[in-house]
Amino acid sequence: MTTLNALVAVCLSYVFFLFVVAFVAERRAAAGRIRWLRSPIVYTLSLSIYCTAWTFYGAVGSAVRNGLEYVAIYVGPSLVMLGWFWVVRKLVRIGRSQRVTSIADLVSARYGKSNTLAVFVTILAVAGVTPYIALQLQSVTLSFEVFGADLAGGRFDRPHTATALWVAVGLALFTVIFGTRNLDANERHHGVVMAIAVEAVVKLVALLSVGVFVVWGLSGGVTETLARIDASELGTWNVAGGRWAGITFLSAAAFLCLPRIFQVLVVEAADESHLRTASWAFPAYLMLMSLFVVPIAVVGLDLLPAGSNPDLFVLTVPLSQGQEGLAVLSFLGGFSSATSMVIVAAIALSTMVSNHIVMPIWLRLTGGGASVSGDVRHIVLTARRLSIAGVVMLGYLYYAFSGGGAALATIGLVAFAGMAQVLPAMLGGIFWRGATRTGALAGLSVGFALWLYTLFLPSLGPGVLPVAMLDEGPLGLAFLRPQALFGIDGLDPLLHAIFWSMSLNAGAFFVGSVLSFPTPLERLQGAQFVNVFQHSPGPRSWAGRVAQTEDLMVMAQRILGATEAMALFRREARAQGARGDLPEPTPQFLERLERELAGSVGAATAHAMIGQIVGGMSVSVEDLMAVADESAQLMEYSARLEAQSTELSRTARQLRDANLKLTRLSVQKDAFLSQISHELRTPMTSIRAFSEILRDSGRLDAGERMRFASIIHDEAVRLTRLLDDLLDLSVLENGKVSLDIRAARLSEVIDRAVAAADAGAEDGALTIRRDRSDEDVTIVTDLDRLAQVFINLVSNARKYCEASAPALTIRVLTESDRVLVDFIDNGEGIGPEARDTIFEKFSRVAEQKAGGAGLGLAICRQIMARLGGDISYLPGQGGAAFRVEIAEASAMAAQ
Amino acid sequence: MTEGRPPLVFLERRSYRQRRVRDAARLLPVLGLFAWGVPLLWPRGEAAPGTASALVYVFAVWLGLVVAGALLSFLLSRGDVDDAREGGGDAP
């Protein structure tokens, strides 16, 4: 005999079994062996959380009360899944490409990441789901009581809230343990999904077993059962057309909008191709779940005493026949339905609550200063755990305070109608680019308000809304009666509420969208959602983990450089204890890689790149904006670098030039020194030679002695002159010369120079032609130095002019700003090849008459430079011609 | 595949067939809606059909839709072989 204690033991061992299943699944997922966990069968089975305890037990009750109406609740989702090519496929694709974590996240992401909308949907979900959780707790408690009552031989008047509390605590614990193990970027929970799949099998097997027992064990076959149905009080089709259509629509809408369904259908979807299997397998599952409902109802009505609760026929029929084992199995089926629903609903709701309500508030309170990622992860996990506990406890409190009973029984469809209010905003968002945030907010508010007013509050019983208000409307305004809006009376309350809330919701959504203007982010997101099939990559299965790591490697090499990337990967592989050079792409490794890459390309870019490879998801608009920001910064930085490098190369060029000049100068200096030594050496050699002759040979006659002595004297004079010239040049070059500026007539200076040049000459053969009227110019300059230049030029002409009758023309030209003095002889002139060098030191045009050291013209140029004038060779004058230019200031000042 | 026909035409035929299968997949829920909408036309009260026959009708429609869905799903999965070159679809 089954005792209550044994039942508790069965329950506990079943829960323990679920723990083991979830744990093993998590372990396998962590080890990367997820092929089986991600099979389409598991996906299909996980969708079965649509069938809660309310449908497991309540379908039979519904069949007793309303005939085949219960089928409509399964028909809606079947149609949605059979029509997966229309909506579900798009939802799953969007969910993956946008990394959607919940239905609130989807709506908010579509309308420009509006957190207001997310909060709105979250509140709607909490309001709709909490009573539903209460309903699950009630059904588990009731089924416990049935066993207890059966064994005690009596009936419980009221369900014990203690049972519900224990169930709630246990469920919260399970959900916290397996629902928040990690913060997967994709929000996938392998353990939970696996446990749900197992529970789906348990509840199907349980219901089918009872059905088979009823049809073949109690009724004697299919034909007999059908006859029995027709003979029963459910014998004729009595479903109102409105209810049939309305509930079909409602269940279809709810299937798309309920947070828990969205969780398994979209968020946990591992592969788009699984939808293909689920599209027919899930309707098949629903068909099997509803197949034996009517037979059980009919047999239950036959066998059990009048007044028995038809909601519990699934349990009480086997019990009444002494089928303890079957009853326990059936109990486990109901228990599975309830627990799986609560677990997934709690996960889905807690994700929404923590992401859209707790975290924004927390970040605002802390000033958004949580820059360390690990820090935030911890907070998110804590928030999520607390949210799970909060949601389950809220359900328990609702159950405890509503006291169970009939008020709860109708809450299933009420919750459906509440969540269905999200449908216009959701479908409009994925199919219509013109949908805006304002429209979505308007639609949701109108729908939510109408749902509260016409359905939710009246459903809570007379205690909440005063009876007078239900009957006569608020403040006596009859056309605002909650269950007969605008004077349309006599409708079924549910249909009435669906009709008004959905139509006005959709209307407000449309009008609001048409009249408002979306933000840029909203428009971009809209385009991404509506045209998701053009924007996102095709369905791709996870192509093995090593292949991914290789992709990462290729990318990392491009960014970090080959050696560095190799070293990083090898280090990671070693740290993971893996053989070879490729590490597993664990979250830790990906995080580290992202940080490394972020150092090179910026955080947002790194995140987007890794996301692209690992998740196969497309990049969101916000990512793109962040990337654009970063690249703008990088470009600015590189522009600055470029400017700096231009400046550097300019400086380098200048340095190179300076170096060249220095090298040239050094070469010149060397040449100068060797020239000097040569120049000094020549006279010294002859002085030494002749002085030795004078000393050593005593028999020299007076004439010879005289000649030798005069050679020695000449050479000494030449040396002295050379040294004088060098000294002069050095003084001039160093700029240490002090000028003795005086005013004088140019003719006087030329007179002095010609006289001085003549004085040193052996012959007076040189004819000098002058035009004294031109020379009547006053100049202000260092007269001695200028005279030195003139002397040099005149004596050069005397020395080097080859003409038979050498003549020198001195021509003076007075211009407005300067005085030009030309010295032109009638010799051969200087060849073009020598003209460049005649002003250099030690340059001589002709070697034969080496009278000087070759410093004369160099000194002249230095002097003229000091005086602010110039001296240059004047070609094309029929002989050697030099032009001395006396600067303007000197000439003008004398006028 | 017919002998001597260029492969290009074969591929085109195949992708054409694929698109028609997708059309069929899109049409299936509409068909289901129609079939399950038939009970709206049934009379109520005295002339109402029996629950047993209603039950048989509803579940027959269900079974038919599931079978059709499974068939279409199979045909669609064969088409994914072609998609494989784009991004590595699941092998059927």
GROMACS .gro file of N, CA and C in nm, chain A residues 151-268:
model
  354
  151LEU      N    1  -0.606   0.761   0.137
  151LEU     CA    2  -0.553   0.670   0.236
  151LEU      C    3  -0.622   0.687   0.370
  152ALA      N    4  -0.655   0.812   0.397
  152ALA     CA    5  -0.719   0.836   0.526
  152ALA      C    6  -0.866   0.804   0.521
  153GLY      N    7  -0.916   0.778   0.400
  153GLY     CA    8  -1.056   0.743   0.386
  153GLY      C    9  -1.147   0.863   0.398
  154GLY      N   10  -1.097   0.980   0.388
  154GLY     CA   11  -1.183   1.099   0.398
  154GLY      C   12  -1.140   1.204   0.298
  155ARG      N   13  -1.187   1.322   0.312
  155ARG     CA   14  -1.153   1.431   0.221
  155ARG      C   15  -1.092   1.547   0.298
  156PHE      N   16  -0.999   1.612   0.235
  156PHE     CA   17  -0.945   1.734   0.295
  156PHE      C   18  -1.036   1.849   0.259
  157ASP      N   19  -1.065   1.930   0.354
  157ASP     CA   20  -1.148   2.047   0.326
  157ASP      C   21  -1.068   2.153   0.252
  158ARG      N   22  -0.950   2.175   0.305
  158ARG     CA   23  -0.866   2.278   0.242
  158ARG      C   24  -0.728   2.220   0.218
  159PRO      N   25  -0.667   2.253   0.106
  159PRO     CA   26  -0.531   2.208   0.084
  159PRO      C   27  -0.437   2.271   0.185
  160HIS      N   28  -0.340   2.197   0.224
  160HIS     CA   29  -0.243   2.250   0.319
  160HIS      C   30  -0.142   2.337   0.248
  161THR      N   31  -0.129   2.459   0.295
  161THR     CA   32  -0.033   2.549   0.232
  161THR      C   33   0.110   2.506   0.262
  162ALA      N   34   0.125   2.424   0.367
  162ALA     CA   35   0.260   2.379   0.401
  162ALA      C   36   0.320   2.299   0.285
  163THR      N   37   0.239   2.210   0.225
  163THR     CA   38   0.287   2.130   0.112
  163THR      C   39   0.335   2.224   0.001
  164ALA      N   40   0.249   2.321  -0.027
  164ALA     CA   41   0.284   2.415  -0.134
  164ALA      C   42   0.414   2.486  -0.103
  165LEU      N   43   0.433   2.521   0.023
  165LEU     CA   44   0.555   2.593   0.060
  165LEU      C   45   0.678   2.508   0.034
  166TRP      N   46   0.667   2.379   0.077
  166TRP     CA   47   0.782   2.291   0.055
  166TRP      C   48   0.812   2.273  -0.092
  167VAL      N   49   0.705   2.256  -0.169
  167VAL     CA   50   0.725   2.240  -0.314
  167VAL      C   51   0.792   2.365  -0.371
  168ALA      N   52   0.742   2.481  -0.326
  168ALA     CA   53   0.796   2.607  -0.377
  168ALA      C   54   0.945   2.620  -0.343
  169VAL      N   55   0.979   2.587  -0.218
  169VAL     CA   56   1.119   2.598  -0.176
  169VAL      C   57   1.207   2.504  -0.259
  170GLY      N   58   1.158   2.381  -0.275
  170GLY     CA   59   1.236   2.284  -0.352
  170GLY      C   60   1.258   2.329  -0.496
  171LEU      N   61   1.150   2.380  -0.556
  171LEU     CA   62   1.161   2.424  -0.695
  171LEU      C   63   1.256   2.543  -0.707
  172ALA      N   64   1.246   2.636  -0.613
  172ALA     CA   65   1.334   2.753  -0.617
  172ALA      C   66   1.479   2.708  -0.608
  173LEU      N   67   1.502   2.611  -0.519
  173LEU     CA   68   1.639   2.561  -0.500
  173LEU      C   69   1.692   2.500  -0.630
  174PHE      N   70   1.611   2.412  -0.689
  174PHE     CA   71   1.653   2.346  -0.813
  174PHE      C   72   1.683   2.450  -0.921
  175THR      N   73   1.593   2.547  -0.932
  175THR     CA   74   1.609   2.648  -1.037
  175THR      C   75   1.734   2.732  -1.014
  176VAL      N   76   1.758   2.766  -0.886
  176VAL     CA   77   1.876   2.848  -0.858
  176VAL      C   78   2.003   2.769  -0.893
  177ILE      N   79   2.000   2.640  -0.857
  177ILE     CA   80   2.122   2.561  -0.879
  177ILE      C   81   2.150   2.543  -1.027
  178PHE      N   82   2.047   2.508  -1.105
  178PHE     CA   83   2.073   2.478  -1.246
  178PHE      C   84   2.041   2.593  -1.340
  179GLY      N   85   1.968   2.689  -1.291
  179GLY     CA   86   1.931   2.801  -1.379
  179GLY      C   87   2.033   2.913  -1.376
  180THR      N   88   2.119   2.916  -1.274
  180THR     CA   89   2.213   3.027  -1.265
  180THR      C   90   2.355   2.976  -1.243
  181ARG      N   91   2.382   2.858  -1.298
  181ARG     CA   92   2.518   2.805  -1.282
  181ARG      C   93   2.621   2.896  -1.346
  182ASN      N   94   2.587   2.941  -1.463
  182ASN     CA   95   2.681   3.031  -1.531
  182ASN      C   96   2.603   3.137  -1.604
  183LEU      N   97   2.674   3.243  -1.637
  183LEU     CA   98   2.609   3.348  -1.715
  183LEU      C   99   2.651   3.328  -1.859
  184ASP      N  100   2.591   3.226  -1.919
  184ASP     CA  101   2.624   3.201  -2.059
  184ASP      C  102   2.581   3.320  -2.142
  185ALA      N  103   2.668   3.357  -2.238
  185ALA     CA  104   2.631   3.470  -2.324
  185ALA      C  105   2.501   3.440  -2.397
  186ASN      N  106   2.477   3.312  -2.423
  186ASN     CA  107   2.357   3.276  -2.497
  186ASN      C  108   2.242   3.237  -2.405
  187GLU      N  109   2.266   3.249  -2.274
  187GLU     CA  110   2.160   3.217  -2.178
  187GLU      C  111   2.106   3.076  -2.197
  188ARG      N  112   2.195   2.981  -2.226
  188ARG     CA  113   2.147   2.844  -2.244
  188ARG      C  114   2.172   2.766  -2.116
  189HIS      N  115   2.076   2.682  -2.084
  189HIS     CA  116   2.087   2.603  -1.961
  189HIS      C  117   2.070   2.457  -1.999
  190HIS      N  118   2.182   2.391  -2.023
  190HIS     CA  119   2.174   2.253  -2.072
  190HIS      C  120   2.110   2.161  -1.969
  191GLY      N  121   2.148   2.178  -1.843
  191GLY     CA  122   2.096   2.091  -1.738
  191GLY      C  123   1.945   2.102  -1.728
  192VAL      N  124   1.899   2.225  -1.724
  192VAL     CA  125   1.755   2.248  -1.709
  192VAL      C  126   1.680   2.193  -1.829
  193VAL      N  127   1.732   2.222  -1.949
  193VAL     CA  128   1.662   2.177  -2.070
  193VAL      C  129   1.653   2.025  -2.071
  194MET      N  130   1.761   1.961  -2.029
  194MET     CA  131   1.761   1.814  -2.027
  194MET      C  132   1.659   1.762  -1.926
  195ALA      N  133   1.656   1.824  -1.808
  195ALA     CA  134   1.559   1.781  -1.707
  195ALA      C  135   1.417   1.801  -1.758
  196ILE      N  136   1.395   1.913  -1.827
  196ILE     CA  137   1.262   1.940  -1.882
  196ILE      C  138   1.223   1.833  -1.985
  197ALA      N  139   1.321   1.796  -2.066
  197ALA     CA  140   1.293   1.694  -2.169
  197ALA      C  141   1.254   1.562  -2.103
  198VAL      N  142   1.327   1.527  -1.996
  198VAL     CA  143   1.293   1.403  -1.925
  198VAL      C  144   1.153   1.413  -1.866
  199GLU      N  145   1.124   1.528  -1.809
  199GLU     CA  146   0.991   1.545  -1.750
  199GLU      C  147   0.883   1.538  -1.856
  200ALA      N  148   0.915   1.587  -1.976
  200ALA     CA  149   0.818   1.581  -2.086
  200ALA      C  150   0.784   1.437  -2.118
  201VAL      N  151   0.886   1.353  -2.118
  201VAL     CA  152   0.862   1.211  -2.144
  201VAL      C  153   0.777   1.152  -2.033
  202VAL      N  154   0.809   1.185  -1.908
  202VAL     CA  155   0.737   1.129  -1.794
  202VAL      C  156   0.589   1.165  -1.801
  203LYS      N  157   0.562   1.294  -1.831
  203LYS     CA  158   0.419   1.329  -1.828
  203LYS      C  159   0.343   1.269  -1.946
  204LEU      N  160   0.411   1.257  -2.060
  204LEU     CA  161   0.343   1.194  -2.175
  204LEU      C  162   0.314   1.047  -2.146
  205VAL      N  163   0.416   0.978  -2.094
  205VAL     CA  164   0.398   0.836  -2.063
  205VAL      C  165   0.288   0.818  -1.959
  206ALA      N  166   0.287   0.907  -1.859
  206ALA     CA  167   0.186   0.896  -1.753
  206ALA      C  168   0.046   0.910  -1.810
  207LEU      N  169   0.026   1.015  -1.890
  207LEU     CA  170  -0.109   1.040  -1.942
  207LEU      C  171  -0.151   0.930  -2.039
  208LEU      N  172  -0.054   0.885  -2.123
  208LEU     CA  173  -0.088   0.779  -2.217
  208LEU      C  174  -0.121   0.650  -2.142
  209SER      N  175  -0.049   0.624  -2.034
  209SER     CA  176  -0.075   0.501  -1.957
  209SER      C  177  -0.217   0.503  -1.901
  210VAL      N  178  -0.251   0.616  -1.841
  210VAL     CA  179  -0.387   0.626  -1.787
  210VAL      C  180  -0.489   0.610  -1.900
  211GLY      N  181  -0.460   0.676  -2.013
  211GLY     CA  182  -0.552   0.669  -2.128
  211GLY      C  183  -0.568   0.527  -2.178
  212VAL      N  184  -0.457   0.458  -2.194
  212VAL     CA  185  -0.462   0.319  -2.241
  212VAL      C  186  -0.539   0.234  -2.141
  213PHE      N  187  -0.513   0.257  -2.012
  213PHE     CA  188  -0.584   0.181  -1.909
  213PHE      C  189  -0.735   0.205  -1.919
  214VAL      N  190  -0.770   0.331  -1.942
  214VAL     CA  191  -0.912   0.365  -1.948
  214VAL      C  192  -0.977   0.305  -2.072
  215VAL      N  193  -0.910   0.321  -2.187
  215VAL     CA  194  -0.973   0.278  -2.312
  215VAL      C  195  -0.975   0.126  -2.323
  216TRP      N  196  -0.862   0.063  -2.299
  216TRP     CA  197  -0.858  -0.082  -2.319
  216TRP      C  198  -0.885  -0.159  -2.191
  217GLY      N  199  -0.849  -0.099  -2.079
  217GLY     CA  200  -0.867  -0.171  -1.954
  217GLY      C  201  -1.009  -0.159  -1.899
  218LEU      N  202  -1.067  -0.040  -1.909
  218LEU     CA  203  -1.197  -0.019  -1.847
  218LEU      C  204  -1.311  -0.020  -1.947
  219SER      N  205  -1.284   0.031  -2.072
  219SER     CA  206  -1.394   0.043  -2.168
  219SER      C  207  -1.398  -0.073  -2.266
  220GLY      N  208  -1.288  -0.138  -2.282
  220GLY     CA  209  -1.288  -0.256  -2.367
  220GLY      C  210  -1.256  -0.229  -2.512
  221GLY      N  211  -1.197  -0.119  -2.546
  221GLY     CA  212  -1.156  -0.098  -2.685
  221GLY      C  213  -1.199   0.037  -2.739
  222VAL      N  214  -1.151   0.065  -2.862
  222VAL     CA  215  -1.176   0.198  -2.919
  222VAL      C  216  -1.324   0.217  -2.950
  223THR      N  217  -1.382   0.120  -3.020
  223THR     CA  218  -1.521   0.134  -3.061
  223THR      C  219  -1.612   0.151  -2.941
  224GLU      N  220  -1.589   0.068  -2.840
  224GLU     CA  221  -1.671   0.076  -2.719
  224GLU      C  222  -1.656   0.212  -2.653
  225THR      N  223  -1.531   0.261  -2.653
  225THR     CA  224  -1.507   0.390  -2.590
  225THR      C  225  -1.582   0.500  -2.663
  226LEU      N  226  -1.576   0.497  -2.797
  226LEU     CA  227  -1.646   0.601  -2.875
  226LEU      C  228  -1.796   0.594  -2.847
  227ALA      N  229  -1.849   0.471  -2.839
  227ALA     CA  230  -1.992   0.456  -2.809
  227ALA      C  231  -2.024   0.512  -2.671
  228ARG      N  232  -1.932   0.484  -2.578
  228ARG     CA  233  -1.953   0.530  -2.442
  228ARG      C  234  -1.954   0.684  -2.436
  229ILE      N  235  -1.865   0.743  -2.519
  229ILE     CA  236  -1.859   0.889  -2.522
  229ILE      C  237  -1.991   0.945  -2.572
  230ASP      N  238  -2.040   0.889  -2.683
  230ASP     CA  239  -2.164   0.942  -2.739
  230ASP      C  240  -2.281   0.924  -2.643
  231ALA      N  241  -2.273   0.817  -2.561
  231ALA     CA  242  -2.382   0.791  -2.469
  231ALA      C  243  -2.375   0.877  -2.344
  232SER      N  244  -2.260   0.940  -2.320
  232SER     CA  245  -2.243   1.014  -2.195
  232SER      C  246  -2.305   1.152  -2.203
  233GLU      N  247  -2.296   1.225  -2.092
  233GLU     CA  248  -2.354   1.359  -2.094
  233GLU      C  249  -2.273   1.456  -2.179
  234LEU      N  250  -2.153   1.411  -2.223
  234LEU     CA  251  -2.074   1.494  -2.314
  234LEU      C  252  -2.105   1.459  -2.458
  235GLY      N  253  -2.214   1.388  -2.480
  235GLY     CA  254  -2.239   1.320  -2.607
  235GLY      C  255  -2.245   1.407  -2.730
  236THR      N  256  -2.280   1.534  -2.718
  236THR     CA  257  -2.292   1.614  -2.840
  236THR      C  258  -2.195   1.732  -2.838
  237TRP      N  259  -2.168   1.776  -2.958
  237TRP     CA  260  -2.076   1.891  -2.978
  237TRP      C  261  -2.146   2.017  -2.927
  238ASN      N  262  -2.091   2.077  -2.823
  238ASN     CA  263  -2.159   2.195  -2.770
  238ASN      C  264  -2.062   2.313  -2.750
  239VAL      N  265  -1.956   2.314  -2.830
  239VAL     CA  266  -1.859   2.422  -2.815
  239VAL      C  267  -1.907   2.543  -2.893
  240ALA      N  268  -1.917   2.657  -2.825
  240ALA     CA  269  -1.957   2.780  -2.894
  240ALA      C  270  -1.848   2.818  -2.994
  241GLY      N  271  -1.892   2.859  -3.113
  241GLY     CA  272  -1.796   2.893  -3.219
  241GLY      C  273  -1.699   3.000  -3.173
  242GLY      N  274  -1.749   3.100  -3.104
  242GLY     CA  275  -1.664   3.210  -3.057
  242GLY      C  276  -1.555   3.160  -2.964
  243ARG      N  277  -1.593   3.077  -2.871
  243ARG     CA  278  -1.494   3.022  -2.777
  243ARG      C  279  -1.389   2.941  -2.852
  244TRP      N  280  -1.437   2.857  -2.944
  244TRP     CA  281  -1.345   2.771  -3.020
  244TRP      C  282  -1.241   2.857  -3.093
  245ALA      N  283  -1.288   2.956  -3.168
  245ALA     CA  284  -1.196   3.041  -3.244
  245ALA      C  285  -1.112   3.126  -3.149
  246GLY      N  286  -1.179   3.182  -3.049
  246GLY     CA  287  -1.110   3.273  -2.957
  246GLY      C  288  -0.999   3.203  -2.881
  247ILE      N  289  -1.028   3.084  -2.831
  247ILE     CA  290  -0.926   3.015  -2.752
  247ILE      C  291  -0.813   2.965  -2.842
  248THR      N  292  -0.849   2.925  -2.965
  248THR     CA  293  -0.742   2.886  -3.058
  248THR      C  294  -0.647   3.004  -3.080
  249PHE      N  295  -0.707   3.120  -3.107
  249PHE     CA  296  -0.624   3.239  -3.128
  249PHE      C  297  -0.542   3.270  -3.004
  250LEU      N  298  -0.609   3.266  -2.888
  250LEU     CA  299  -0.543   3.302  -2.763
  250LEU      C  300  -0.426   3.210  -2.733
  251SER      N  301  -0.448   3.079  -2.754
  251SER     CA  302  -0.340   2.985  -2.721
  251SER      C  303  -0.224   3.001  -2.818
  252ALA      N  304  -0.259   3.032  -2.945
  252ALA     CA  305  -0.151   3.054  -3.042
  252ALA      C  306  -0.070   3.176  -3.002
  253ALA      N  307  -0.140   3.284  -2.966
  253ALA     CA  308  -0.071   3.408  -2.926
  253ALA      C  309   0.013   3.383  -2.802
  254ALA      N  310  -0.046   3.312  -2.704
  254ALA     CA  311   0.026   3.288  -2.580
  254ALA      C  312   0.150   3.201  -2.605
  255PHE      N  313   0.136   3.108  -2.699
  255PHE     CA  314   0.250   3.021  -2.727
  255PHE      C  315   0.371   3.102  -2.773
  256LEU      N  316   0.344   3.211  -2.845
  256LEU     CA  317   0.454   3.296  -2.892
  256LEU      C  318   0.502   3.391  -2.783
  257CYS      N  319   0.413   3.427  -2.690
  257CYS     CA  320   0.445   3.536  -2.598
  257CYS      C  321   0.481   3.492  -2.457
  258LEU      N  322   0.437   3.374  -2.414
  258LEU     CA  323   0.464   3.335  -2.276
  258LEU      C  324   0.615   3.330  -2.252
  259PRO      N  325   0.661   3.390  -2.143
  259PRO     CA  326   0.806   3.396  -2.121
  259PRO      C  327   0.872   3.260  -2.120
  260ARG      N  328   0.806   3.159  -2.060
  260ARG     CA  329   0.873   3.028  -2.050
  260ARG      C  330   0.883   2.962  -2.186
  261ILE      N  331   0.778   2.978  -2.269
  261ILE     CA  332   0.785   2.920  -2.403
  261ILE      C  333   0.892   2.991  -2.484
  262PHE      N  334   0.894   3.123  -2.472
  262PHE     CA  335   0.995   3.201  -2.545
  262PHE      C  336   1.134   3.155  -2.504
  263GLN      N  337   1.148   3.124  -2.375
  263GLN     CA  338   1.278   3.079  -2.325
  263GLN      C  339   1.326   2.954  -2.398
  264VAL      N  340   1.239   2.852  -2.404
  264VAL     CA  341   1.283   2.727  -2.467
  264VAL      C  342   1.277   2.734  -2.618
  265LEU      N  343   1.180   2.809  -2.670
  265LEU     CA  344   1.161   2.813  -2.815
  265LEU      C  345   1.269   2.895  -2.884
  266VAL      N  346   1.306   3.008  -2.825
  266VAL     CA  347   1.399   3.100  -2.891
  266VAL      C  348   1.535   3.106  -2.820
  267VAL      N  349   1.531   3.129  -2.689
  267VAL     CA  350   1.657   3.153  -2.620
  267VAL      C  351   1.743   3.027  -2.613
  268GLU      N  352   1.679   2.914  -2.581
  268GLU     CA  353   1.756   2.791  -2.567
  268GLU      C  354   1.777   2.719  -2.700
   0.00000   0.00000   0.00000
